[in-house]
Amino acid sequence: HVLQLLAAFPPVLLQHLRSGRGRGSGKQREALKGLLSESDVDRIWASRHRPMCVLRMISAIVRSAFTDIPKLARRFGDTDPRGTKFSPFEISIIKAEVGRTVDSSERNIAALVSSVSAAERIVKTAIPKSYSKHTSRFLSVWLFSLPLV
């Protein structure tokens, strides 16, 4: 499920940056339905900030995967492949590995959040009028001089 959400994140972010919050076409919604379940698409589509909604969903899945003790016990079990019980030292190693995985996942999600905010800052920054005037004059001179070459 996390991989499906990660696959849906770039088009959701692109749509958000291009059209602003709360907008989107039916085609974009149908494309998301090809990646995600109907309930996930509805949840994302109803959100005011769709990229952050996707990241919150990923974060919730990661948190629940590593804080659900019965699920972790089933995943790791209490015995090694030979059938002997884990020692307290081995249990502490497993807990440290789980903690490291959670920290790494949270850092990656935080990096995605900072990427979203940086992209929004770039899109919302206005281009100074002097830059646009200079660029249009340069392009006009360049285009008019092309037939002379």
PDB file of C-alpha atoms in Angstrom:
ATOM      1  CA  HIS A   1       0.000   0.000   0.000  1.00  0.00           C
ATOM      2  CA  VAL A   2       2.885   2.381   0.742  1.00  0.00           C
ATOM      3  CA  LEU A   3       4.334   1.736  -2.709  1.00  0.00           C
ATOM      4  CA  GLN A   4       0.999   2.571  -4.326  1.00  0.00           C
ATOM      5  CA  LEU A   5       0.838   5.839  -2.385  1.00  0.00           C
ATOM      6  CA  LEU A   6       4.434   6.635  -3.331  1.00  0.00           C
ATOM      7  CA  ALA A   7       3.569   6.024  -6.983  1.00  0.00           C
ATOM      8  CA  ALA A   8       0.573   8.357  -6.681  1.00  0.00           C
ATOM      9  CA  PHE A   9       2.568  11.121  -4.968  1.00  0.00           C
ATOM     10  CA  PRO A  10       4.340  12.667  -8.029  1.00  0.00           C
ATOM     11  CA  PRO A  11       1.187  13.125 -10.157  1.00  0.00           C
ATOM     12  CA  VAL A  12      -0.719  14.477  -7.156  1.00  0.00           C
ATOM     13  CA  LEU A  13       2.089  16.954  -6.435  1.00  0.00           C
ATOM     14  CA  LEU A  14       2.321  17.984 -10.087  1.00  0.00           C
ATOM     15  CA  GLN A  15      -1.429  18.577 -10.281  1.00  0.00           C
ATOM     16  CA  HIS A  16      -1.297  20.569  -7.038  1.00  0.00           C
ATOM     17  CA  LEU A  17       1.543  22.779  -8.248  1.00  0.00           C
ATOM     18  CA  ARG A  18       0.009  23.381 -11.667  1.00  0.00           C
ATOM     19  CA  SER A  19      -3.584  24.064 -10.761  1.00  0.00           C
ATOM     20  CA  GLY A  20      -3.522  25.040  -7.114  1.00  0.00           C
ATOM     21  CA  ARG A  21      -5.414  23.522  -4.248  1.00  0.00           C
ATOM     22  CA  GLY A  22      -8.821  22.012  -4.624  1.00  0.00           C
ATOM     23  CA  ARG A  23      -8.817  21.742  -8.403  1.00  0.00           C
ATOM     24  CA  GLY A  24      -8.302  18.831 -10.702  1.00  0.00           C
ATOM     25  CA  SER A  25      -9.933  17.164 -13.627  1.00  0.00           C
ATOM     26  CA  GLY A  26     -11.909  13.966 -13.805  1.00  0.00           C
ATOM     27  CA  LYS A  27      -9.109  12.436 -15.877  1.00  0.00           C
ATOM     28  CA  GLN A  28      -6.653  12.970 -13.038  1.00  0.00           C
ATOM     29  CA  ARG A  29      -9.056  11.375 -10.600  1.00  0.00           C
ATOM     30  CA  GLU A  30      -9.529   8.370 -12.887  1.00  0.00           C
ATOM     31  CA  ALA A  31      -5.765   8.021 -13.247  1.00  0.00           C
ATOM     32  CA  LEU A  32      -5.456   7.883  -9.463  1.00  0.00           C
ATOM     33  CA  LYS A  33      -8.119   5.186  -9.347  1.00  0.00           C
ATOM     34  CA  GLY A  34      -5.766   3.066 -11.449  1.00  0.00           C
ATOM     35  CA  LEU A  35      -3.177   3.293  -8.667  1.00  0.00           C
ATOM     36  CA  LEU A  36      -5.205   3.432  -5.466  1.00  0.00           C
ATOM     37  CA  SER A  37      -8.418   2.113  -3.995  1.00  0.00           C
ATOM     38  CA  GLU A  38     -11.645   4.087  -4.299  1.00  0.00           C
ATOM     39  CA  SER A  39     -11.616   5.082  -0.624  1.00  0.00           C
ATOM     40  CA  ASP A  40      -8.029   6.347  -0.826  1.00  0.00           C
ATOM     41  CA  VAL A  41      -8.819   8.390  -3.934  1.00  0.00           C
ATOM     42  CA  ASP A  42     -11.895   9.866  -2.240  1.00  0.00           C
ATOM     43  CA  ARG A  43      -9.868  10.768   0.854  1.00  0.00           C
ATOM     44  CA  ILE A  44      -7.128  12.408  -1.223  1.00  0.00           C
ATOM     45  CA  TRP A  45      -9.572  14.195  -3.522  1.00  0.00           C
ATOM     46  CA  ALA A  46     -11.522  15.654  -0.566  1.00  0.00           C
ATOM     47  CA  SER A  47      -8.355  17.037   1.011  1.00  0.00           C
ATOM     48  CA  ARG A  48      -7.426  20.719   0.720  1.00  0.00           C
ATOM     49  CA  HIS A  49      -3.727  19.876   0.273  1.00  0.00           C
ATOM     50  CA  ARG A  50      -3.532  16.620  -1.645  1.00  0.00           C
ATOM     51  CA  PRO A  51       0.259  16.016  -1.562  1.00  0.00           C
ATOM     52  CA  MET A  52       0.304  16.421   2.215  1.00  0.00           C
ATOM     53  CA  CYS A  53      -2.673  14.076   2.494  1.00  0.00           C
ATOM     54  CA  VAL A  54      -0.726  11.391   0.626  1.00  0.00           C
ATOM     55  CA  LEU A  55       2.297  11.935   2.882  1.00  0.00           C
ATOM     56  CA  ARG A  56       0.126  11.758   6.012  1.00  0.00           C
ATOM     57  CA  MET A  57      -1.329   8.476   4.789  1.00  0.00           C
ATOM     58  CA  ILE A  58       2.178   7.075   4.195  1.00  0.00           C
ATOM     59  CA  SER A  59       3.297   8.274   7.614  1.00  0.00           C
ATOM     60  CA  ALA A  60       0.302   6.663   9.325  1.00  0.00           C
ATOM     61  CA  ILE A  61       1.003   3.344   7.616  1.00  0.00           C
ATOM     62  CA  VAL A  62       4.676   3.438   8.628  1.00  0.00           C
ATOM     63  CA  ARG A  63       3.803   4.325  12.225  1.00  0.00           C
ATOM     64  CA  SER A  64       1.190   1.586  12.512  1.00  0.00           C
ATOM     65  CA  ALA A  65       3.501  -0.991  10.958  1.00  0.00           C
ATOM     66  CA  PHE A  66       6.128  -0.471  13.653  1.00  0.00           C
ATOM     67  CA  THR A  67       4.003   0.266  16.717  1.00  0.00           C
ATOM     68  CA  ASP A  68       1.580  -2.645  16.463  1.00  0.00           C
ATOM     69  CA  ILE A  69       3.229  -5.096  18.882  1.00  0.00           C
ATOM     70  CA  PRO A  70       1.208  -8.209  17.895  1.00  0.00           C
ATOM     71  CA  LYS A  71       1.988  -7.568  14.233  1.00  0.00           C
ATOM     72  CA  LEU A  72       5.694  -7.203  15.038  1.00  0.00           C
ATOM     73  CA  ALA A  73       5.640 -10.389  17.103  1.00  0.00           C
ATOM     74  CA  ARG A  74       4.122 -12.268  14.167  1.00  0.00           C
ATOM     75  CA  ARG A  75       6.680 -10.726  11.824  1.00  0.00           C
ATOM     76  CA  PHE A  76       9.743 -11.557  13.898  1.00  0.00           C
ATOM     77  CA  GLY A  77       8.365 -14.305  16.090  1.00  0.00           C
ATOM     78  CA  ASP A  78      10.069 -15.299  19.314  1.00  0.00           C
ATOM     79  CA  THR A  79      12.274 -18.009  17.853  1.00  0.00           C
ATOM     80  CA  ASP A  80      15.043 -18.055  15.283  1.00  0.00           C
ATOM     81  CA  PRO A  81      14.992 -20.312  12.185  1.00  0.00           C
ATOM     82  CA  ARG A  82      16.536 -23.155  14.207  1.00  0.00           C
ATOM     83  CA  GLY A  83      13.581 -23.104  16.612  1.00  0.00           C
ATOM     84  CA  THR A  84      15.433 -21.769  19.672  1.00  0.00           C
ATOM     85  CA  LYS A  85      14.085 -18.813  21.638  1.00  0.00           C
ATOM     86  CA  PHE A  86      15.698 -15.425  21.156  1.00  0.00           C
ATOM     87  CA  SER A  87      17.983 -14.286  23.932  1.00  0.00           C
ATOM     88  CA  PRO A  88      17.447 -10.852  25.546  1.00  0.00           C
ATOM     89  CA  PHE A  89      20.459  -9.600  23.577  1.00  0.00           C
ATOM     90  CA  GLU A  90      18.937 -10.726  20.274  1.00  0.00           C
ATOM     91  CA  ILE A  91      15.608  -9.128  21.214  1.00  0.00           C
ATOM     92  CA  SER A  92      17.367  -5.821  21.915  1.00  0.00           C
ATOM     93  CA  ILE A  93      19.091  -6.047  18.508  1.00  0.00           C
ATOM     94  CA  ILE A  94      15.723  -6.583  16.797  1.00  0.00           C
ATOM     95  CA  LYS A  95      14.225  -3.620  18.683  1.00  0.00           C
ATOM     96  CA  ALA A  96      17.172  -1.422  17.667  1.00  0.00           C
ATOM     97  CA  GLU A  97      16.763  -2.463  14.032  1.00  0.00           C
ATOM     98  CA  VAL A  98      13.047  -1.663  14.133  1.00  0.00           C
ATOM     99  CA  GLY A  99      13.831   1.718  15.718  1.00  0.00           C
ATOM    100  CA  ARG A 100      16.422   2.481  13.047  1.00  0.00           C
ATOM    101  CA  THR A 101      13.948   1.562  10.303  1.00  0.00           C
ATOM    102  CA  VAL A 102      11.283   3.841  11.819  1.00  0.00           C
ATOM    103  CA  ASP A 103      13.764   6.722  12.078  1.00  0.00           C
ATOM    104  CA  SER A 104      14.888   6.246   8.493  1.00  0.00           C
ATOM    105  CA  SER A 105      11.301   6.154   7.239  1.00  0.00           C
ATOM    106  CA  GLU A 106      10.398   9.303   9.168  1.00  0.00           C
ATOM    107  CA  ARG A 107      13.459  11.120   7.792  1.00  0.00           C
ATOM    108  CA  ASN A 108      12.458  10.156   4.243  1.00  0.00           C
ATOM    109  CA  ILE A 109       8.906  11.397   4.792  1.00  0.00           C
ATOM    110  CA  ALA A 110      10.246  14.646   6.272  1.00  0.00           C
ATOM    111  CA  ALA A 111      12.442  15.063   3.169  1.00  0.00           C
ATOM    112  CA  LEU A 112       9.363  14.682   0.957  1.00  0.00           C
ATOM    113  CA  VAL A 113       7.504  17.276   3.040  1.00  0.00           C
ATOM    114  CA  SER A 114      10.384  19.740   2.681  1.00  0.00           C
ATOM    115  CA  SER A 115      10.463  19.064  -1.076  1.00  0.00           C
ATOM    116  CA  VAL A 116       6.760  19.907  -1.307  1.00  0.00           C
ATOM    117  CA  SER A 117       7.258  23.173   0.568  1.00  0.00           C
ATOM    118  CA  ALA A 118      10.291  24.101  -1.564  1.00  0.00           C
ATOM    119  CA  ALA A 119       8.367  23.406  -4.780  1.00  0.00           C
ATOM    120  CA  GLU A 120       5.454  25.526  -3.551  1.00  0.00           C
ATOM    121  CA  ARG A 121       7.804  28.400  -2.734  1.00  0.00           C
ATOM    122  CA  ILE A 122       9.309  28.225  -6.230  1.00  0.00           C
ATOM    123  CA  VAL A 123       5.902  28.192  -7.926  1.00  0.00           C
ATOM    124  CA  LYS A 124       4.518  31.057  -5.840  1.00  0.00           C
ATOM    125  CA  THR A 125       7.543  33.331  -6.192  1.00  0.00           C
ATOM    126  CA  ALA A 126       6.763  36.104  -8.635  1.00  0.00           C
ATOM    127  CA  ILE A 127       9.210  36.934 -11.415  1.00  0.00           C
ATOM    128  CA  PRO A 128      10.308  40.601 -11.208  1.00  0.00           C
ATOM    129  CA  LYS A 129       9.008  42.798 -14.024  1.00  0.00           C
ATOM    130  CA  SER A 130      12.511  43.890 -14.978  1.00  0.00           C
ATOM    131  CA  TYR A 131      13.484  40.253 -15.666  1.00  0.00           C
ATOM    132  CA  SER A 132      10.448  39.629 -17.833  1.00  0.00           C
ATOM    133  CA  LYS A 133      10.924  42.898 -19.775  1.00  0.00           C
ATOM    134  CA  HIS A 134      14.599  42.188 -20.348  1.00  0.00           C
ATOM    135  CA  THR A 135      13.846  38.636 -21.504  1.00  0.00           C
ATOM    136  CA  SER A 136      11.110  39.748 -23.905  1.00  0.00           C
ATOM    137  CA  ARG A 137      13.355  42.438 -25.424  1.00  0.00           C
ATOM    138  CA  PHE A 138      16.233  40.005 -25.820  1.00  0.00           C
ATOM    139  CA  LEU A 139      13.998  37.395 -27.466  1.00  0.00           C
ATOM    140  CA  SER A 140      12.472  40.003 -29.784  1.00  0.00           C
ATOM    141  CA  VAL A 141      15.891  41.202 -30.979  1.00  0.00           C
ATOM    142  CA  TRP A 142      17.093  37.642 -31.379  1.00  0.00           C
ATOM    143  CA  LEU A 143      14.029  36.552 -33.352  1.00  0.00           C
ATOM    144  CA  PHE A 144      14.100  39.613 -35.628  1.00  0.00           C
ATOM    145  CA  SER A 145      17.799  39.065 -36.333  1.00  0.00           C
ATOM    146  CA  LEU A 146      17.318  35.398 -37.340  1.00  0.00           C
ATOM    147  CA  PRO A 147      16.339  36.147 -40.972  1.00  0.00           C
ATOM    148  CA  LEU A 148      19.544  38.134 -41.365  1.00  0.00           C
ATOM    149  CA  VAL A 149      21.718  35.147 -40.556  1.00  0.00           C
TER     150      VAL A 149
END
